[in-house]
mmCIF file of C-alpha atoms and ligand atoms in Angstrom:
data_model
loop_
_atom_site.group_PDB
_atom_site.id
_atom_site.type_symbol
_atom_site.label_atom_id
_atom_site.label_comp_id
_atom_site.label_asym_id
_atom_site.label_seq_id
_atom_site.Cartn_x
_atom_site.Cartn_y
_atom_site.Cartn_z
ATOM 1 C CA MET A 30 0.436 0.345 -0.041
ATOM 2 C CA ALA A 31 1.222 3.005 -0.685
ATOM 3 C CA ASN A 32 2.020 5.929 1.492
ATOM 4 C CA GLY A 33 0.460 4.059 4.471
ATOM 5 C CA SER A 34 1.388 0.930 6.036
ATOM 6 C CA TYR A 35 2.821 -2.420 4.540
ATOM 7 C CA GLU A 36 2.060 -6.210 4.744
ATOM 8 C CA THR A 37 5.894 -6.773 4.438
ATOM 9 C CA VAL A 38 7.978 -3.693 5.359
ATOM 10 C CA LYS A 39 8.073 -1.566 8.583
ATOM 11 C CA ILE A 40 9.141 2.262 8.383
ATOM 12 C CA GLU A 41 10.337 4.048 11.321
ATOM 13 C CA ARG A 42 10.891 7.750 11.463
ATOM 14 C CA ASP A 43 13.391 9.076 13.808
ATOM 15 C CA SER A 44 13.466 12.208 15.284
ATOM 16 C CA GLY A 45 15.068 14.599 17.777
ATOM 17 C CA PRO A 46 19.018 14.606 17.129
ATOM 18 C CA ASN A 47 18.255 11.798 14.347
ATOM 19 C CA ALA A 48 15.775 13.601 13.007
ATOM 20 C CA GLY A 49 15.538 13.037 9.003
ATOM 21 C CA LEU A 50 16.745 9.145 9.797
ATOM 22 C CA THR A 51 14.246 6.412 7.992
ATOM 23 C CA TRP A 52 14.691 3.139 8.910
ATOM 24 C CA VAL A 53 13.018 0.550 6.739
ATOM 25 C CA ILE A 54 12.930 -2.700 7.891
ATOM 26 C CA LEU A 55 12.155 -6.135 5.988
ATOM 27 C CA ASN A 56 9.715 -7.187 7.601
ATOM 28 C CA ARG A 57 8.997 -11.513 7.479
ATOM 29 C CA PRO A 58 10.914 -12.116 10.515
ATOM 30 C CA GLU A 59 9.568 -15.598 10.867
ATOM 31 C CA LYS A 60 10.474 -16.238 7.523
ATOM 32 C CA ARG A 61 14.285 -14.506 8.327
ATOM 33 C CA ASN A 62 12.996 -11.829 5.521
ATOM 34 C CA ALA A 63 13.124 -13.905 2.692
ATOM 35 C CA MET A 64 11.810 -11.675 -0.392
ATOM 36 C CA SER A 65 8.567 -13.144 -1.770
ATOM 37 C CA PRO A 66 6.347 -11.114 -4.720
ATOM 38 C CA GLN A 67 4.411 -8.807 -1.788
ATOM 39 C CA LEU A 68 7.723 -7.596 -0.359
ATOM 40 C CA HIS A 69 9.224 -6.921 -3.679
ATOM 41 C CA PHE A 70 5.545 -4.725 -4.525
ATOM 42 C CA ASP A 71 5.701 -3.304 -0.869
ATOM 43 C CA MET A 72 9.793 -1.930 -1.014
ATOM 44 C CA CYS A 73 8.906 -0.484 -4.629
ATOM 45 C CA ASP A 74 6.186 1.560 -3.043
ATOM 46 C CA VAL A 75 8.025 2.031 0.185
ATOM 47 C CA LEU A 76 11.214 3.594 -2.077
ATOM 48 C CA ASN A 77 9.045 5.534 -3.895
ATOM 49 C CA GLU A 78 7.190 7.686 -1.122
ATOM 50 C CA LEU A 79 10.274 8.120 0.879
ATOM 51 C CA GLU A 80 11.769 9.653 -2.167
ATOM 52 C CA SER A 81 9.489 12.602 -1.681
ATOM 53 C CA ASP A 82 9.229 12.519 2.035
ATOM 54 C CA VAL A 83 10.215 15.430 3.281
ATOM 55 C CA GLN A 84 10.566 14.270 6.997
ATOM 56 C CA THR A 85 13.221 11.452 5.176
ATOM 57 C CA ARG A 86 16.613 12.834 4.094
ATOM 58 C CA LEU A 87 18.846 9.426 4.642
ATOM 59 C CA LEU A 88 17.416 5.857 4.433
ATOM 60 C CA VAL A 89 18.459 2.768 6.895
ATOM 61 C CA LEU A 90 17.838 -0.592 5.100
ATOM 62 C CA THR A 91 17.775 -3.718 7.886
ATOM 63 C CA GLY A 92 15.665 -6.379 8.841
ATOM 64 C CA ALA A 93 13.973 -7.984 11.860
ATOM 65 C CA GLY A 94 14.785 -10.547 14.052
ATOM 66 C CA GLU A 95 17.594 -12.808 12.848
ATOM 67 C CA ALA A 96 17.984 -12.053 9.692
ATOM 68 C CA TRP A 97 18.872 -9.628 7.422
ATOM 69 C CA CYS A 98 17.336 -10.905 4.468
ATOM 70 C CA ALA A 99 17.318 -14.821 3.335
ATOM 71 C CA GLY A 100 17.310 -14.262 -0.064
ATOM 72 C CA GLN A 101 14.609 -14.858 -2.705
ATOM 73 C CA ASP A 102 12.194 -16.466 -1.195
ATOM 74 C CA LEU A 103 11.979 -19.864 -2.250
ATOM 75 C CA LYS A 104 8.331 -21.251 -2.319
ATOM 76 C CA LEU A 105 6.443 -17.642 -3.059
ATOM 77 C CA TYR A 106 9.473 -15.973 -5.419
ATOM 78 C CA PHE A 107 10.188 -19.120 -7.235
ATOM 79 C CA ARG A 108 7.987 -22.432 -6.741
ATOM 80 C CA GLU A 109 5.199 -20.661 -6.850
ATOM 81 C CA LEU A 110 5.311 -18.575 -10.039
ATOM 82 C CA ASP A 111 7.130 -21.251 -12.137
ATOM 83 C CA ASN A 112 4.163 -22.228 -14.078
ATOM 84 C CA LYS A 113 2.382 -18.073 -13.763
ATOM 85 C CA PRO A 114 4.422 -16.933 -15.972
ATOM 86 C CA ALA A 115 2.478 -13.003 -16.212
ATOM 87 C CA GLU A 116 3.352 -13.292 -12.554
ATOM 88 C CA ARG A 117 6.540 -14.348 -12.732
ATOM 89 C CA ALA A 118 7.671 -11.098 -14.812
ATOM 90 C CA ARG A 119 5.754 -8.905 -12.868
ATOM 91 C CA ALA A 120 7.290 -9.997 -9.679
ATOM 92 C CA ALA A 121 11.157 -10.133 -11.610
ATOM 93 C CA TRP A 122 10.317 -6.425 -12.658
ATOM 94 C CA ALA A 123 9.794 -5.383 -9.054
ATOM 95 C CA SER A 124 12.590 -7.115 -7.336
ATOM 96 C CA HIS A 125 14.841 -5.784 -9.965
ATOM 97 C CA TYR A 126 13.295 -2.112 -9.446
ATOM 98 C CA TRP A 127 13.672 -1.333 -6.126
ATOM 99 C CA ARG A 128 16.948 -3.515 -5.329
ATOM 100 C CA TRP A 129 18.883 -2.026 -8.186
ATOM 101 C CA GLN A 130 17.501 0.804 -10.295
ATOM 102 C CA LYS A 131 15.757 2.503 -8.071
ATOM 103 C CA LEU A 132 18.426 2.163 -4.649
ATOM 104 C CA PHE A 133 21.717 1.913 -6.473
ATOM 105 C CA THR A 134 21.155 5.753 -7.511
ATOM 106 C CA TYR A 135 18.353 6.455 -4.782
ATOM 107 C CA PRO A 136 18.404 10.254 -4.282
ATOM 108 C CA LYS A 137 18.738 10.083 -0.409
ATOM 109 C CA PRO A 138 22.276 8.535 1.052
ATOM 110 C CA THR A 139 21.523 4.481 2.229
ATOM 111 C CA ILE A 140 23.311 2.299 4.452
ATOM 112 C CA ALA A 141 22.473 -1.205 4.879
ATOM 113 C CA MET A 142 22.463 -1.794 8.741
ATOM 114 C CA VAL A 143 23.460 -6.091 7.892
ATOM 115 C CA ASN A 144 22.105 -7.755 11.255
ATOM 116 C CA GLY A 145 22.273 -11.049 10.245
ATOM 117 C CA PHE A 146 21.823 -13.787 7.898
ATOM 118 C CA CYS A 147 22.529 -12.148 4.165
ATOM 119 C CA PHE A 148 21.853 -14.855 1.175
ATOM 120 C CA GLY A 149 21.556 -15.227 -2.403
ATOM 121 C CA GLY A 150 19.492 -12.511 -3.557
ATOM 122 C CA GLY A 151 20.094 -9.767 -0.592
ATOM 123 C CA PHE A 152 23.181 -9.191 -2.370
ATOM 124 C CA THR A 153 21.906 -7.142 -4.978
ATOM 125 C CA GLN A 154 20.570 -4.320 -2.140
ATOM 126 C CA LEU A 155 23.368 -5.011 -0.192
ATOM 127 C CA ILE A 156 25.732 -3.437 -3.248
ATOM 128 C CA ALA A 157 22.858 -1.011 -4.459
ATOM 129 C CA CYS A 158 23.583 0.675 -1.008
ATOM 130 C CA ASP A 159 26.164 3.477 -0.755
ATOM 131 C CA PHE A 160 27.176 1.894 2.541
ATOM 132 C CA ALA A 161 27.152 -0.922 4.259
ATOM 133 C CA ILE A 162 28.098 -1.986 8.219
ATOM 134 C CA ALA A 163 27.863 -5.628 9.424
ATOM 135 C CA ALA A 164 27.671 -7.601 12.694
ATOM 136 C CA GLU A 165 30.970 -8.727 12.943
ATOM 137 C CA ASP A 166 28.646 -12.631 13.454
ATOM 138 C CA ALA A 167 26.090 -11.511 10.814
ATOM 139 C CA LYS A 168 26.371 -14.484 8.477
ATOM 140 C CA PHE A 169 26.694 -14.174 4.665
ATOM 141 C CA GLY A 170 26.484 -17.119 1.786
ATOM 142 C CA LEU A 171 25.896 -17.079 -2.317
ATOM 143 C CA SER A 172 24.178 -20.310 -1.123
ATOM 144 C CA GLU A 173 22.583 -20.819 -4.677
ATOM 145 C CA VAL A 174 24.940 -23.411 -6.069
ATOM 146 C CA ASN A 175 24.413 -25.383 -3.148
ATOM 147 C CA TRP A 176 21.214 -25.839 -4.347
ATOM 148 C CA GLY A 177 21.516 -25.897 -8.138
ATOM 149 C CA ILE A 178 20.743 -22.697 -9.545
ATOM 150 C CA LEU A 179 23.008 -19.826 -10.031
ATOM 151 C CA PRO A 180 23.098 -16.606 -8.902
ATOM 152 C CA GLY A 181 20.993 -15.405 -11.143
ATOM 153 C CA GLY A 182 18.613 -11.933 -11.041
ATOM 154 C CA PHE A 183 20.936 -9.410 -10.661
ATOM 155 C CA VAL A 184 23.636 -10.379 -8.235
ATOM 156 C CA SER A 185 26.374 -11.950 -10.488
ATOM 157 C CA LYS A 186 26.848 -8.661 -11.854
ATOM 158 C CA ALA A 187 25.884 -6.603 -8.877
ATOM 159 C CA LEU A 188 28.669 -9.020 -7.615
ATOM 160 C CA THR A 189 31.556 -8.630 -9.971
ATOM 161 C CA ASP A 190 31.153 -4.980 -10.024
ATOM 162 C CA ALA A 191 32.006 -4.710 -6.236
ATOM 163 C CA LEU A 192 34.425 -7.224 -5.528
ATOM 164 C CA PRO A 193 37.584 -8.462 -7.391
ATOM 165 C CA LEU A 194 36.635 -11.517 -9.947
ATOM 166 C CA ARG A 195 39.034 -13.809 -7.496
ATOM 167 C CA ASP A 196 36.608 -13.341 -4.478
ATOM 168 C CA ALA A 197 33.460 -13.392 -6.874
ATOM 169 C CA VAL A 198 34.092 -16.117 -8.150
ATOM 170 C CA TRP A 199 34.930 -17.943 -5.230
ATOM 171 C CA LEU A 200 31.985 -16.836 -2.999
ATOM 172 C CA ALA A 201 29.961 -18.232 -6.143
ATOM 173 C CA MET A 202 31.363 -21.377 -6.775
ATOM 174 C CA THR A 203 31.544 -21.956 -3.331
ATOM 175 C CA GLY A 204 28.362 -21.036 -2.070
ATOM 176 C CA GLU A 205 30.231 -21.217 1.578
ATOM 177 C CA THR A 206 29.157 -19.150 4.338
ATOM 178 C CA PHE A 207 31.435 -16.547 5.927
ATOM 179 C CA ASP A 208 30.828 -13.879 8.779
ATOM 180 C CA GLY A 209 30.491 -9.988 9.134
ATOM 181 C CA LYS A 210 34.405 -9.762 9.507
ATOM 182 C CA MET A 211 35.214 -11.356 6.370
ATOM 183 C CA ALA A 212 32.640 -9.133 4.527
ATOM 184 C CA GLU A 213 34.498 -6.188 5.868
ATOM 185 C CA LYS A 214 38.204 -7.490 5.030
ATOM 186 C CA ILE A 215 36.559 -8.053 1.088
ATOM 187 C CA ARG A 216 35.017 -4.893 1.583
ATOM 188 C CA LEU A 217 31.748 -6.189 0.728
ATOM 189 C CA VAL A 218 30.806 -4.029 3.594
ATOM 190 C CA ASN A 219 32.178 -0.669 4.717
ATOM 191 C CA LYS A 220 33.033 -2.233 8.256
ATOM 192 C CA ALA A 221 31.953 -4.981 10.811
ATOM 193 C CA VAL A 222 31.331 -4.004 14.028
ATOM 194 C CA PRO A 223 30.596 -6.177 17.258
ATOM 195 C CA ARG A 224 26.781 -7.053 17.595
ATOM 196 C CA ASP A 225 25.820 -4.478 20.435
ATOM 197 C CA LYS A 226 27.884 -1.781 18.343
ATOM 198 C CA LEU A 227 25.527 -2.445 15.296
ATOM 199 C CA ARG A 228 22.954 0.193 15.789
ATOM 200 C CA GLU A 229 25.552 2.944 17.444
ATOM 201 C CA GLU A 230 27.673 3.034 14.691
ATOM 202 C CA THR A 231 25.358 3.105 11.842
ATOM 203 C CA ILE A 232 23.490 6.328 13.694
ATOM 204 C CA ALA A 233 27.034 7.837 14.130
ATOM 205 C CA LEU A 234 27.531 7.560 9.741
ATOM 206 C CA ALA A 235 24.072 8.773 9.499
ATOM 207 C CA GLN A 236 24.739 11.973 11.546
ATOM 208 C CA ARG A 237 27.714 12.364 9.529
ATOM 209 C CA LEU A 238 25.886 12.376 6.435
ATOM 210 C CA LEU A 239 22.649 14.874 7.854
ATOM 211 C CA LYS A 240 25.012 17.349 8.161
ATOM 212 C CA LEU A 241 26.401 17.455 4.818
ATOM 213 C CA ASN A 242 24.681 19.275 1.474
ATOM 214 C CA PRO A 243 21.586 17.009 0.902
ATOM 215 C CA GLU A 244 22.123 18.206 -3.036
ATOM 216 C CA VAL A 245 25.793 17.935 -2.914
ATOM 217 C CA LEU A 246 25.469 14.204 -1.622
ATOM 218 C CA ARG A 247 23.138 13.120 -4.184
ATOM 219 C CA ALA A 248 25.190 14.544 -7.188
ATOM 220 C CA THR A 249 28.296 13.154 -5.633
ATOM 221 C CA LYS A 250 26.965 9.348 -5.385
ATOM 222 C CA ILE A 251 25.043 9.711 -8.884
ATOM 223 C CA ALA A 252 28.725 10.779 -10.505
ATOM 224 C CA VAL A 253 30.949 8.177 -8.742
ATOM 225 C CA LYS A 254 28.322 5.677 -9.435
ATOM 226 C CA ASN A 255 27.543 5.975 -13.087
ATOM 227 C CA VAL A 256 31.051 7.286 -13.977
ATOM 228 C CA ARG A 257 32.686 3.836 -13.569
ATOM 229 C CA SER A 258 31.268 2.347 -17.140
ATOM 230 C CA VAL A 259 31.906 5.388 -18.897
ATOM 231 C CA PRO A 260 34.557 6.060 -21.331
ATOM 232 C CA HIS A 261 36.875 8.754 -19.826
ATOM 233 C CA GLU A 262 36.270 11.449 -22.889
ATOM 234 C CA GLN A 263 32.638 10.727 -21.848
ATOM 235 C CA ALA A 264 33.577 10.578 -17.882
ATOM 236 C CA ALA A 265 35.168 14.002 -18.261
ATOM 237 C CA ASP A 266 32.304 15.793 -20.328
ATOM 238 C CA TYR A 267 29.436 14.239 -18.233
ATOM 239 C CA LEU A 268 31.323 15.000 -14.432
ATOM 240 C CA GLN A 269 31.198 18.395 -16.532
ATOM 241 C CA ALA A 270 27.645 18.362 -16.999
ATOM 242 C CA LYS A 271 27.089 17.144 -13.336
ATOM 243 C CA SER A 272 29.025 19.832 -11.940
ATOM 244 C CA GLN A 273 27.012 22.331 -13.340
ATOM 245 C CA GLU A 274 23.606 20.860 -13.112
ATOM 246 C CA MET A 275 24.711 20.772 -9.225
ATOM 247 C CA ARG A 276 25.056 24.269 -8.906
ATOM 248 C CA PHE A 277 22.095 24.599 -10.547
ATOM 249 C CA GLN A 278 19.857 22.650 -8.272
ATOM 250 C CA ASP A 279 21.930 23.104 -4.802
ATOM 251 C CA LYS A 280 19.434 26.522 -3.211
ATOM 252 C CA GLU A 281 21.874 26.327 -0.658
ATOM 253 C CA GLY A 282 24.845 27.646 -2.819
ATOM 254 C CA GLY A 283 26.997 25.550 -0.981
ATOM 255 C CA ARG A 284 29.690 26.280 -3.098
ATOM 256 C CA ALA A 285 29.690 29.669 -2.519
ATOM 257 C CA LYS A 286 29.252 29.699 0.932
ATOM 258 C CA GLY A 287 31.975 27.136 1.485
ATOM 259 C CA MET A 288 34.503 29.489 -0.696
ATOM 260 C CA SER A 289 33.491 32.767 1.290
ATOM 261 C CA GLN A 290 33.447 30.713 4.819
ATOM 262 C CA PHE A 291 37.049 29.666 3.371
ATOM 263 C CA LEU A 292 38.791 32.769 1.541
ATOM 264 C CA ASP A 293 37.178 35.695 3.194
ATOM 265 C CA ASP A 294 35.875 34.775 6.402
ATOM 266 C CA LYS A 295 38.484 32.301 7.283
ATOM 267 C CA SER A 296 36.482 30.107 9.722
ATOM 268 C CA TYR A 297 37.280 27.172 8.130
ATOM 269 C CA ARG A 298 39.131 24.486 6.505
ATOM 270 C CA PRO A 299 37.387 22.377 3.767
ATOM 271 C CA GLY A 300 40.102 19.801 4.483
ATOM 272 C CA PHE A 301 38.841 18.756 8.024
ATOM 273 C CA GLY A 302 34.952 19.313 8.230
ATOM 274 C CA PRO A 303 31.588 20.280 6.396
ATOM 275 C CA TYR A 304 31.365 23.985 5.902
ATOM 276 C CA ALA A 305 28.479 26.245 8.488
ATOM 277 C CA ARG A 306 25.268 25.321 6.145
ATOM 278 C CA THR A 307 22.994 27.736 8.970
ATOM 279 C CA ALA A 308 23.610 30.675 10.744
ATOM 280 C CA GLU A 309 23.274 28.702 13.381
ATOM 281 C CA GLN A 310 26.747 26.928 12.691
ATOM 282 C CA LYS A 311 28.454 29.762 11.874
ATOM 283 C CA ALA A 312 28.058 31.672 15.474
HETATM 284 N N1 LIG B 422 13.081 -18.450 0.912
HETATM 285 C C1 LIG B 422 11.870 -19.447 1.730
HETATM 286 N N2 LIG B 422 11.201 -19.539 2.963
HETATM 287 C C2 LIG B 422 12.850 -19.388 3.748
HETATM 288 C C3 LIG B 422 14.063 -18.809 3.236
HETATM 289 C C4 LIG B 422 13.693 -18.437 1.856
HETATM 290 N N3 LIG B 422 15.170 -17.967 1.497
HETATM 291 N N4 LIG B 422 15.019 -19.293 4.101
HETATM 292 C C5 LIG B 422 14.458 -19.190 5.037
HETATM 293 N N5 LIG B 422 13.014 -19.475 4.766
HETATM 294 C C6 LIG B 422 11.552 -19.700 5.956
HETATM 295 C C7 LIG B 422 12.233 -21.293 6.076
HETATM 296 O O1 LIG B 422 11.659 -22.097 5.132
HETATM 297 C C8 LIG B 422 11.388 -21.263 7.249
HETATM 298 O O2 LIG B 422 10.049 -21.728 7.758
HETATM 299 P P1 LIG B 422 9.316 -22.724 8.376
HETATM 300 O O3 LIG B 422 9.152 -21.991 9.166
HETATM 301 O O4 LIG B 422 7.423 -21.807 7.474
HETATM 302 O O5 LIG B 422 9.619 -23.912 8.238
HETATM 303 C C9 LIG B 422 11.895 -20.187 8.384
HETATM 304 O O6 LIG B 422 11.962 -19.379 7.281
HETATM 305 C C10 LIG B 422 12.586 -20.250 9.490
HETATM 306 O O7 LIG B 422 14.284 -21.079 8.796
HETATM 307 P P2 LIG B 422 14.975 -21.733 9.536
HETATM 308 O O8 LIG B 422 15.668 -22.193 8.089
HETATM 309 O O9 LIG B 422 14.396 -22.415 9.924
HETATM 310 O O10 LIG B 422 15.883 -20.536 10.327
HETATM 311 P P3 LIG B 422 17.529 -20.741 10.900
HETATM 312 O O11 LIG B 422 17.569 -19.624 11.020
HETATM 313 O O12 LIG B 422 18.046 -22.030 11.372
HETATM 314 O O13 LIG B 422 18.199 -20.433 9.160
HETATM 315 C C11 LIG B 422 19.083 -19.711 7.373
HETATM 316 C C12 LIG B 422 18.287 -19.638 8.785
HETATM 317 C C13 LIG B 422 20.447 -20.237 7.646
HETATM 318 C C14 LIG B 422 18.722 -18.237 6.198
HETATM 319 C C15 LIG B 422 18.419 -20.920 6.690
HETATM 320 O O14 LIG B 422 16.691 -20.874 6.671
HETATM 321 C C16 LIG B 422 18.230 -20.982 4.890
HETATM 322 O O15 LIG B 422 19.464 -21.084 4.439
HETATM 323 N N6 LIG B 422 17.153 -20.647 4.341
HETATM 324 C C17 LIG B 422 18.110 -19.830 2.780
HETATM 325 C C18 LIG B 422 18.952 -19.184 2.499
HETATM 326 C C19 LIG B 422 19.186 -18.813 0.693
HETATM 327 O O16 LIG B 422 19.679 -20.289 0.622
HETATM 328 N N7 LIG B 422 18.844 -17.969 0.093
HETATM 329 C C20 LIG B 422 19.266 -17.585 -0.987
HETATM 330 C C21 LIG B 422 17.697 -18.138 -1.681
HETATM 331 S S1 LIG B 422 18.093 -18.369 -3.488
HETATM 332 C C22 LIG B 422 18.178 -16.652 -4.449
HETATM 333 O O17 LIG B 422 17.979 -15.433 -3.481
HETATM 334 C C23 LIG B 422 18.214 -16.001 -5.488
#
């Protein structure tokens, strides 16, 4: 359901010092947050709703209960749709739309907070998020090979974009499980922290990002992510155009403010932190 409550996803908006942070919680804990067609439809609506929600300036994607996401629902997404091509196509479209098309260049910062199991199809949204912080004891695995399929959907592509080929092939072909510490070591996540610090670390990162100019963050994310697959000359041209677009879109006038604070007021050093965005910050 758009603009409201969802069958398989919970939304929680923080207030006070964390205002702007919205938690998006996959909410099928009894099925380890495996992704049913309904969950895909709900997540399409959730991301569309939050994109224009003024209370939401940053998303944290996490899971209810013991799991982050146990991959596609083997019963509801696979077996039950085997002989229903139209329903399969609709679910597959929704699955790709929210986990990659929408999430990879979402206009607000996104953090994956990996609180537990992350298997198979769950890797797609993990890699699509801008940041990932995992519990050290979270369990990861490309389990597809264990029961007779390959990492399809978009998993193999997301995986090989994110990891060196050696690691990607190893994980996909062995199907072995690994923990959050290993996920950090191979750079599948930014960092792994003890479970009791997971929320705190995630909020600390969110607070840092919430202090920055949102338009500049949006443009930076899109530029860095999109430029990877563009040839050099077009990349230079694209970045030039993106910079112009950002200055036009940035109603705060961040560039001029930052320059004036550094060059005229001598009140700050861009090497060490963000410029003062408001009069209160400046005082
Ligand atoms: N699809 C459908 N149901 C699932 C899935 C899934 N991917 N994962 C868990 N469930 C269900 C179980 O069937 C079980 O349901 P039931 O209570 O009706 O029997 C319930 O969730 C709890 O699962 P358990 O296995 O009892 O929980 P446990 O904590 O012992 O293990 C684990 C969790 C490791 C995640 C295990 O359930 C598992 O291996 N799941 C499959 C993970 C997987 O291979 N995912 C990739 C799918 S393929 C893809 O995404 C492309």
